[in-house]
Coordinates of C-alpha atoms and ligand atoms in Angstrom, one line a residue:
X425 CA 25.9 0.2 10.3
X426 CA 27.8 -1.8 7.7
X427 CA 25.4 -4.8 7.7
X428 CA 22.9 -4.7 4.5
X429 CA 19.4 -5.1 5.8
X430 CA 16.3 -4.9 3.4
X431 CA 13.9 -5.9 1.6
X432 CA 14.8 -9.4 0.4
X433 CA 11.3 -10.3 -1.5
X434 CA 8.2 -8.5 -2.3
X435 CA 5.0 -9.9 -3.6
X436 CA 1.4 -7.8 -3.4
X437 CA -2.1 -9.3 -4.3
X438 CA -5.4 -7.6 -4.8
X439 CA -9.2 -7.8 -4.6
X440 CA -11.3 -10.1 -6.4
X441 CA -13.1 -7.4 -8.5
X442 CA -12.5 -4.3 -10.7
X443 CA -14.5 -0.6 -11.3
X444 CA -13.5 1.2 -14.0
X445 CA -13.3 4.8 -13.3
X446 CA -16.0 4.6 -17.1
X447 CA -18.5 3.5 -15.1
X448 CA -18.3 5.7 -12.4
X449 CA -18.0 8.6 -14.7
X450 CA -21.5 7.8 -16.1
X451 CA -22.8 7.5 -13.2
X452 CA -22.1 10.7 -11.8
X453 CA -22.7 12.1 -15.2
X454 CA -19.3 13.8 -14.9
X455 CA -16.2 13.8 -17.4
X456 CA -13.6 10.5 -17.2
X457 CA -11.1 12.7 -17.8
X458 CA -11.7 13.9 -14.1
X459 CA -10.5 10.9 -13.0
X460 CA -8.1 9.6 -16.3
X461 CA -6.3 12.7 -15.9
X462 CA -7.3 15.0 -12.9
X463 CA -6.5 12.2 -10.2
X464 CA -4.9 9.7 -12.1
X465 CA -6.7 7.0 -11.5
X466 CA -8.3 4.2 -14.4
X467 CA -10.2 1.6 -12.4
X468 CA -10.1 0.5 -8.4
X469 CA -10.3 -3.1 -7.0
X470 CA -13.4 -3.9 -4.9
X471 CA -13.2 -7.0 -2.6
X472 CA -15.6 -9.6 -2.8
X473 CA -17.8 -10.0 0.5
X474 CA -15.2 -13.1 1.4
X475 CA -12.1 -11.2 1.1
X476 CA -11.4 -8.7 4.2
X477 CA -7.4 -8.1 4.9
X478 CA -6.6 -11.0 6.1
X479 CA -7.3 -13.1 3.4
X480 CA -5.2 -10.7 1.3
X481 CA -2.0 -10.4 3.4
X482 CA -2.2 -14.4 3.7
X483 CA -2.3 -14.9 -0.3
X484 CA 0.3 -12.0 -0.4
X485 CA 2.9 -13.8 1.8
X486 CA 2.2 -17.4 0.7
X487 CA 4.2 -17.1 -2.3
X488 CA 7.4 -15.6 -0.1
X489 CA 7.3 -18.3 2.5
X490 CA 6.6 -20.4 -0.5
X491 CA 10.1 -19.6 -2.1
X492 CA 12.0 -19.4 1.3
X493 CA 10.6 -20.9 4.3
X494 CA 9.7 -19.9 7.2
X495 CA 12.6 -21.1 9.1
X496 CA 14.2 -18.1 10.0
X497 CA 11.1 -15.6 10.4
X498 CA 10.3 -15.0 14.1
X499 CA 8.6 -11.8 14.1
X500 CA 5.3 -11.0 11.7
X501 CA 4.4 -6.8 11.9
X502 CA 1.0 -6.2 10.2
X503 CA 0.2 -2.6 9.1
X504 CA -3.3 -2.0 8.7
X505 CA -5.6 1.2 9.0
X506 CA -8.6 -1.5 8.0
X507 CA -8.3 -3.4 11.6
X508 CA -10.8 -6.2 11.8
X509 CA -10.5 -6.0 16.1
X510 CA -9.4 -3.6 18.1
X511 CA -7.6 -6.4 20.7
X512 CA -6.5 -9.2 18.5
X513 CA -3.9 -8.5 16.2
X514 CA -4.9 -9.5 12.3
X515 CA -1.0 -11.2 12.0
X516 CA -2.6 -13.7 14.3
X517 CA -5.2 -15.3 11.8
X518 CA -2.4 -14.9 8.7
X519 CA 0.2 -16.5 11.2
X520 CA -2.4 -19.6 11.6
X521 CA -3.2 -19.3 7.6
X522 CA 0.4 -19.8 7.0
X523 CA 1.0 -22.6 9.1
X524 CA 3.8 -20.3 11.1
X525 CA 5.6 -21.6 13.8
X526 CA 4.5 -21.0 17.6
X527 CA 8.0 -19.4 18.2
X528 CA 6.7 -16.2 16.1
X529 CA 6.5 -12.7 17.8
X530 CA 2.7 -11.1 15.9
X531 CA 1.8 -7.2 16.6
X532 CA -0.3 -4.9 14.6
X533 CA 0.9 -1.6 13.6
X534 CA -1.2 1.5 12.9
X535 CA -0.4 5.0 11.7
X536 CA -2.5 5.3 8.7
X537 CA -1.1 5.1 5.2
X538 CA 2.8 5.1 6.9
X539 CA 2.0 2.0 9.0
X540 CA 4.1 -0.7 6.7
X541 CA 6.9 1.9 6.7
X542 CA 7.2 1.9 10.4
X543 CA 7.1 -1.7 10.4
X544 CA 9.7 -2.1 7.7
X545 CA 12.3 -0.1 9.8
X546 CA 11.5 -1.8 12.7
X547 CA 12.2 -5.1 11.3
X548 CA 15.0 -3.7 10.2
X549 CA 16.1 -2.8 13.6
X550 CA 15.4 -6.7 14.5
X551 CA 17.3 -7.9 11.9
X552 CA 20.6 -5.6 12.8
X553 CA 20.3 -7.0 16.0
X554 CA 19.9 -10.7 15.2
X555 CA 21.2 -10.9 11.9
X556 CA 20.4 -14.7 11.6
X557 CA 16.4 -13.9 11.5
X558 CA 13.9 -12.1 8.8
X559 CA 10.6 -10.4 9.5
X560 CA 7.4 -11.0 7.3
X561 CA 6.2 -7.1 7.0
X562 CA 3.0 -7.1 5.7
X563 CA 1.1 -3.8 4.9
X564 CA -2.9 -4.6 3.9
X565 CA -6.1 -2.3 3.8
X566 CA -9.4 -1.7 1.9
X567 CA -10.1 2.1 1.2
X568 CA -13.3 3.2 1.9
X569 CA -15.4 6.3 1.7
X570 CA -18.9 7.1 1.8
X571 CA -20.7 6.8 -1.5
X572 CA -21.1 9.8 -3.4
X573 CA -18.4 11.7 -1.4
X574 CA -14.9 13.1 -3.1
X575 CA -13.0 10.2 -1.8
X576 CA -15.2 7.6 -3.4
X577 CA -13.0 7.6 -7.1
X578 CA -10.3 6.8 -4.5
X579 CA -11.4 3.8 -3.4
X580 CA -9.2 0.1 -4.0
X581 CA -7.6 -2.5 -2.0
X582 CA -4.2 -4.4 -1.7
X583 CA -2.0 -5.8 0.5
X584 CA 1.6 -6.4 0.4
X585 CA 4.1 -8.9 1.7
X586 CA 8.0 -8.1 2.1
X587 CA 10.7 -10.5 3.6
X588 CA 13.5 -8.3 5.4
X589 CA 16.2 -10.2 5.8
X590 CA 20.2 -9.3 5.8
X591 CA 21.9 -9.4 2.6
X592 CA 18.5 -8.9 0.8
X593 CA 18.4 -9.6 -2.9
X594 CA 16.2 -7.0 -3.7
X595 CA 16.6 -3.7 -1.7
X596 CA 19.5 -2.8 0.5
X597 CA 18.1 0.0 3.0
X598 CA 20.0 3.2 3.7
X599 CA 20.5 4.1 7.2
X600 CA 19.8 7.5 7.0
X601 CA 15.5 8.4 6.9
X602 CA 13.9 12.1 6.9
X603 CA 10.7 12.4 9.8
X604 CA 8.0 14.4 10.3
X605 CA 5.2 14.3 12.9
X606 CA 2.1 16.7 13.1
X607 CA -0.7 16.6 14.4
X608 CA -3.7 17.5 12.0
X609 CA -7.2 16.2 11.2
X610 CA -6.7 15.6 7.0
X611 CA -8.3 12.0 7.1
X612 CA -8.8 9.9 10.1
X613 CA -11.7 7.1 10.6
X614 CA -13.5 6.8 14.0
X615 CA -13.6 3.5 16.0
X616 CA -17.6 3.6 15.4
X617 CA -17.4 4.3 11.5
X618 CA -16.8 1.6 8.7
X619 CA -15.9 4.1 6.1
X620 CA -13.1 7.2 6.7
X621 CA -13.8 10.6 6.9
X622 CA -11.3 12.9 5.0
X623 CA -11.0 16.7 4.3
X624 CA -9.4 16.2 0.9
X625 CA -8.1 19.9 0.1
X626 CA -6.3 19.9 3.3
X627 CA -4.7 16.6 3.3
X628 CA -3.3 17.4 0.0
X629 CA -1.7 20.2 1.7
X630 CA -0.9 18.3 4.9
X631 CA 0.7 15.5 2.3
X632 CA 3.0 18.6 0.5
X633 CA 3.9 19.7 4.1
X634 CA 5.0 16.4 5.4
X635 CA 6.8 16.3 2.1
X636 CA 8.5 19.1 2.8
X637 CA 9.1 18.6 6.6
X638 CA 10.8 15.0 6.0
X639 CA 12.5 16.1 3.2
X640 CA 14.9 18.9 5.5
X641 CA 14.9 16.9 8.4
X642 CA 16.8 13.9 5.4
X643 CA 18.8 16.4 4.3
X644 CA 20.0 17.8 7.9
X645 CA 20.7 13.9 8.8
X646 CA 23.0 14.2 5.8
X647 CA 21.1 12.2 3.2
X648 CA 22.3 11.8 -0.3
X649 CA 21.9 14.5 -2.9
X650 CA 18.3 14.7 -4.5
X651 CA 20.1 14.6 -7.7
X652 CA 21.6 11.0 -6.6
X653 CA 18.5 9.0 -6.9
X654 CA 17.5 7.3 -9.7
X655 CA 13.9 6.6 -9.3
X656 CA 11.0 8.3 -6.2
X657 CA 8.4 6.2 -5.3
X658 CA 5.5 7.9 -3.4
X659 CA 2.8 7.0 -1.3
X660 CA -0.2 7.2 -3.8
X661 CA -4.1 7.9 -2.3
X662 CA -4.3 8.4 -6.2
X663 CA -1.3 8.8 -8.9
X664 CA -1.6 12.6 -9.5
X665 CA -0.6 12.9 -5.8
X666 CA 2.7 11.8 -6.8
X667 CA 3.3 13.9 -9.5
X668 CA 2.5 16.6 -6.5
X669 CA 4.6 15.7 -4.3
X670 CA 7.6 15.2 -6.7
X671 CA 7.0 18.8 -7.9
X672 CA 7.2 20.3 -4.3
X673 CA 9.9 17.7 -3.8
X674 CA 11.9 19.0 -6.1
X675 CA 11.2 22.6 -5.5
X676 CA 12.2 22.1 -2.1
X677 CA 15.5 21.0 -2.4
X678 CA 16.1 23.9 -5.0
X679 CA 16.1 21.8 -8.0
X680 CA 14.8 22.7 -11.4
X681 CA 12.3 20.2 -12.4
X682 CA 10.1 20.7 -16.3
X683 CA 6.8 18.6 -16.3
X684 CA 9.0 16.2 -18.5
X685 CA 11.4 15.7 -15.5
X686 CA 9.1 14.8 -13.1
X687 CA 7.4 12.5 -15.5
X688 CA 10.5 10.5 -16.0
X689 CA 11.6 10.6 -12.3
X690 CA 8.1 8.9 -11.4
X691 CA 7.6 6.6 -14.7
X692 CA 7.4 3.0 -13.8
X693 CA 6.1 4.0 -10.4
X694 CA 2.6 4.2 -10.7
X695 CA 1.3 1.8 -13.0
X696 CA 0.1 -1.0 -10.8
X697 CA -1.7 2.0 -8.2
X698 CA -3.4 3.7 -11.4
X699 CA -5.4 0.4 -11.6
X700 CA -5.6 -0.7 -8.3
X701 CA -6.6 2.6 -6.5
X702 CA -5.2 3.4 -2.9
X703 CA -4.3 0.5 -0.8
X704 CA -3.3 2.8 2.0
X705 CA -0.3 1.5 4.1
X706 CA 0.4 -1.0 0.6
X707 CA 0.5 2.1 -1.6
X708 CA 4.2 3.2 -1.4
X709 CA 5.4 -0.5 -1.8
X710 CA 3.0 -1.0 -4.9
X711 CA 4.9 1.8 -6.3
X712 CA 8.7 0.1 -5.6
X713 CA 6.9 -3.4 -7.0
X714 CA 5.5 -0.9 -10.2
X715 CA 9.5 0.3 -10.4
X716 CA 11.0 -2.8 -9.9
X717 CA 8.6 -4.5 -12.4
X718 CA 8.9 -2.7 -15.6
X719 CA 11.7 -0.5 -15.2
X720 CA 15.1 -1.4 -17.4
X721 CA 18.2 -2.5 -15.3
X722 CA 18.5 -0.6 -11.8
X723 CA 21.2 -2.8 -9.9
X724 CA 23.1 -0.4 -8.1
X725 CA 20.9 2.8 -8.8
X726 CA 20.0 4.2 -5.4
X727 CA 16.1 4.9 -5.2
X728 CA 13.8 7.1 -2.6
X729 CA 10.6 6.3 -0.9
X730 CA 8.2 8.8 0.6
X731 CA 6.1 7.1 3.1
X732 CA 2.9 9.7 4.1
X733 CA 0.2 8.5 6.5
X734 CA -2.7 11.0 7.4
X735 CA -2.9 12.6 10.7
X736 CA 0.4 12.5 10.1
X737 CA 3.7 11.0 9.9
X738 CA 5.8 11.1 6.2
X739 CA 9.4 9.4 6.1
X740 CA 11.9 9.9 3.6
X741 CA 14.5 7.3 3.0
X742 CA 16.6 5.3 0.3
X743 CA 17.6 1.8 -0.6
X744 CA 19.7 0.8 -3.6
X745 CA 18.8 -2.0 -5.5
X746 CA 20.8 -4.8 -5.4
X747 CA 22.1 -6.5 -8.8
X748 CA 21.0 -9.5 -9.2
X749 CA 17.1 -8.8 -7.8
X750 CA 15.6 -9.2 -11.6
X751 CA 15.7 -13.1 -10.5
X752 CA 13.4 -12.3 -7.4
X753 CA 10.8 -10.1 -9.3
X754 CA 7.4 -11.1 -9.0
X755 CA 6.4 -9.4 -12.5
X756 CA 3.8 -12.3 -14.3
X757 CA 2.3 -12.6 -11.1
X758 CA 1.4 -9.0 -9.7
X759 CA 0.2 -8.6 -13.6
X760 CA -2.0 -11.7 -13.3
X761 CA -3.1 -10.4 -10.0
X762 CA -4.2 -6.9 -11.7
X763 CA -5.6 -8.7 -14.7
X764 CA -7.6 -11.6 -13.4
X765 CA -9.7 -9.3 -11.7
X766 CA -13.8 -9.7 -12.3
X767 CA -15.1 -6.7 -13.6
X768 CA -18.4 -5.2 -12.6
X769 CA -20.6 -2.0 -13.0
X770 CA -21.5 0.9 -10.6
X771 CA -24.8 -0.7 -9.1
X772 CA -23.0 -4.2 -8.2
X773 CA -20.2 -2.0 -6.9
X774 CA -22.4 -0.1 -5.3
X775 CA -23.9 -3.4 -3.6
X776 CA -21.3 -4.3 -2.7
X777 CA -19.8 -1.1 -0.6
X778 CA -22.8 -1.0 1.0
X779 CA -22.7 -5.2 2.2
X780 CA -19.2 -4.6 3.5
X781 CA -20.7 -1.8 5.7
X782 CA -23.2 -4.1 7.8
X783 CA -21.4 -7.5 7.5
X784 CA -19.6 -6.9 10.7
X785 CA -21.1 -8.4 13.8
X786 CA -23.8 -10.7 13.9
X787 CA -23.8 -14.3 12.9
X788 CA -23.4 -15.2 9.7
X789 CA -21.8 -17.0 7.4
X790 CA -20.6 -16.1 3.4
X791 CA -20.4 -17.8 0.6
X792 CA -17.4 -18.5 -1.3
X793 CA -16.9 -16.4 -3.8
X794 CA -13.2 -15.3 -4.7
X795 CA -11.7 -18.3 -5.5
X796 CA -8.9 -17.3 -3.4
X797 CA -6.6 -19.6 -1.5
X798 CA -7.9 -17.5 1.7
X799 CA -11.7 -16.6 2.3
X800 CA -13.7 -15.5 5.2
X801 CA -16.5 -18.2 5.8
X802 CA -18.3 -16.2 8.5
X803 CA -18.6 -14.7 11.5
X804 CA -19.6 -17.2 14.8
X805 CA -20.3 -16.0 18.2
X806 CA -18.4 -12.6 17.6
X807 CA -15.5 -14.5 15.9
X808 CA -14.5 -14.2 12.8
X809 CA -13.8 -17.5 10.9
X810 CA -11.4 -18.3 7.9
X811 CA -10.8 -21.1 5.6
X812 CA -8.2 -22.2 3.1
X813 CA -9.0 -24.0 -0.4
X814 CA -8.7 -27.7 -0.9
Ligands
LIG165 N1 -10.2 16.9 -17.1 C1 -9.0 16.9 -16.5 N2 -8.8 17.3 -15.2 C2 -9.9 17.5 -14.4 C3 -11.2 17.5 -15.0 C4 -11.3 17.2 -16.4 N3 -12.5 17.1 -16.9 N4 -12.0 17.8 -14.0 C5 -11.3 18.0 -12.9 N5 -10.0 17.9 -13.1 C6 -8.9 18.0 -12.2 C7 -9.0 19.1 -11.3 O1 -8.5 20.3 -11.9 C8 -8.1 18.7 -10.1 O2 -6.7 18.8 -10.4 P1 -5.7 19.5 -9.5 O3 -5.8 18.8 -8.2 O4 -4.4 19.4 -10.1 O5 -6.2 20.9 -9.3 C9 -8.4 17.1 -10.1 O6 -8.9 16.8 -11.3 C10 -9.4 16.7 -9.0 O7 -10.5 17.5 -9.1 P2 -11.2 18.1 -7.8 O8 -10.2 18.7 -6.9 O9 -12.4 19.0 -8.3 O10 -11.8 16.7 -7.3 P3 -12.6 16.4 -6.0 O11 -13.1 17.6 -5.3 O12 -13.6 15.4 -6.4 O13 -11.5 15.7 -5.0 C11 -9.8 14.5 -4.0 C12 -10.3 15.1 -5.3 C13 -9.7 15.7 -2.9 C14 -8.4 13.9 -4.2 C15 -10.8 13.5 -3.5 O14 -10.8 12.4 -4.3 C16 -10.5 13.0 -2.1 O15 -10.9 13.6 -1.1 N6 -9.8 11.8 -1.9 C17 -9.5 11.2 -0.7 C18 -8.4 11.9 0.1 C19 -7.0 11.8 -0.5 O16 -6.7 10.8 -1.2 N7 -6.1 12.7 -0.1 C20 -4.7 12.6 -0.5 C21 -3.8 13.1 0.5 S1 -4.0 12.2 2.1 C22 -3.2 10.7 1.9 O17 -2.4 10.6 1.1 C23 -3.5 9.6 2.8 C24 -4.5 8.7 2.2 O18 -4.1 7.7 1.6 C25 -5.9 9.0 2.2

């Protein structure tokens, strides 16, 4: 198709609070450099007990609907591996947050980590189809493990808000996208467990196979030359996971790539997830805000995006960037958002991982405590109540 569809506006938020990977280093008595260097990861946000994903995907999209209305938006997909219900779609409370109108389609989409990406190419598919309305695709999740497990330094929380729209002014989709399904256990959470379960050797490999397996599948759909793209952002569980992937990228499609190579193919695209830590189905688009935000010109320059979700499902596809998308960038704000953060130590992080475990269910209600323009005040007769700030 002929018709530019894509991402027209992007704006992420994050939790309330801050670990630095420091702290848990002395804790565990082990080296920082184990995390500094051997994941890639500095600190991880922690959500304060009134934050939950809904509250984040609402302060994510504020500022979009802020700048252009919600006039034409009659769809809202929500990608979440954090569901608060297993009925009720999460879109729903953001929808009534937002002050969106009743004539607004709201589903929930879940495939892990790739959930935002499948949402993003479905709006897409709306918007080729009625190209007088935009879709609000928002991805939001908290990453939890169990204390003391592997996954633990891998911990954080975003969530992310795009406008799709024709003629975008940021991110002009290509039609063209690389799949890959298979079925395997690597990470997956059960309905009756608040923290996700994860064999982390073999969804590294299951991440590099996906790779791999979307990559051909691009290139036999007769995808552009890996040569051809400017910039790759990845999915990131943690930042040395990109550096991976570009590596077997690369050697995949036969092309010679020195440490220094892949270091400049992924620079700019990690910086924002380094301090953050995984946001799961927000990850990959952390990485395009990350690019967008502090990399020199790119109008024109054709970029890739590897979309991986656990269990699994990995999608390769482009965009270019669209001149002119400098004036939409988001870049004070998502640094604010990283910076204001509250930081604490291991035993109040620590309190509060284990809080967010039992605070489901039951009656209660919680205090304010994020200064947010979206809180959780409490949970009432098995429903979950929110607020907005005077
Ligand atoms: N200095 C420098 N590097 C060091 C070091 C030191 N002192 N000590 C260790 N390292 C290096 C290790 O050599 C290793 O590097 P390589 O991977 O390049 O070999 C790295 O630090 C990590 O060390 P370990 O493998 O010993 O770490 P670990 O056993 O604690 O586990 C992990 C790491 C598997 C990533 C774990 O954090 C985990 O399970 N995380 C959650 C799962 C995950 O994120 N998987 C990613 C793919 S799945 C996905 O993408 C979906 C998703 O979002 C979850």
């Amino acid at each position: 198709p002929t018709l530019p569809v894509g991402i027209h506006d992007l704006c992420f938020t994050t939790g309330y609070y801050v670990l630095d990977h420091n702290e848990m280093a002395r804790h565990y008595g082990v080296d920082p450099d184990k995390y500094r260097l051997g994941i890639g990861q500095d600190s991880m946000s922690v959500p304060a007990p009134d934050e939950d994903i809904v509250t984040m995907a609402a302060a994510a999209a504020q500022p979009v609907l802020a700048r252009h209305g919600a006039d034409t938006i009659r769809t809202v997909l929500l990608a979440t591996e954090t569901g608060v219900d297993q009925a009720k779609a999460a879109g729903l409370f953001v929808h009534a947050l937002l002050g969106l109108p009743s004539s607004t389609r709201v589903v929930e989409l879940k495939q892990a980590c790739y959930g935002a990406t499948a949402a993003l190419q479905l709006a897409a598919g709306l918007v080729y189809r009625d190209p007088t309305q935009s879709v609000l695709v928002i991805g939001t999740d908290i990453a939890r493990y169990d204390l003391g497990s592997p996954g633990e330094a891998t911990e954080g929380a975003a969530a992310v808000a795009m406008l799709v729209r024709a003629a975008p002014a940021v991110l002009r989709l290509d039609s063209t996208s690389g799949l890959y399904a298979n079925d395997v256990m690597d990470f997956w959470r059960p309905n009756y467990r608040a923290t996700a379960l994860v064999d982390g050797k073999t969804s590294i490999e299951a991440y590099l196979q996906a790779v791999q397996g979307a990559w051909k599948d691009y290139a036999e759909q007769g995808g552009r030359p890996l040569e051809e793209f400017e910039a790759f952002c990845y999915h990131q569980p943690f930042t040395k996971m990109a550096h991976k992937a570009h590596r077997h990228l690369a050697a995949c499609a036969g092309l010679g790539q020195s440490d220094a190579d892949i270091r400049a193919a992924l620079r700019h695209t990690t910086s924002y997830n380094r301090l953050i830590g995984n946001s799961y189905t927000a990850s990959l688009y952390l990485a395009l805000a990350s690019l967008l935000d502090h990399s020199e010109d790119l109008s024109g320059k054709p970029i890739a995006m590897l979309s991986y979700g656990s269990g699994s499902i990995a999608e390769f596809f482009g965009g270019t960037v669209v001149p002119g998308y400098r004036e939409q960038l988001r870049t004070a704000a998502h640094q604010e958002a990283v910076r204001r953060r509250v930081p604490i130590g291991y035993a109040e992080y620590r309190a509060l991982h284990e809080r967010a475990l039992v605070t489901d269910g039951g009656e209660h209600l919680i205090e304010a405590e994020s200064g947010g323009p979206f809180r959780l005040a409490g949970i009432r007769g098995h429903k979950r109540v929110y607020d907005t700030a005077d």
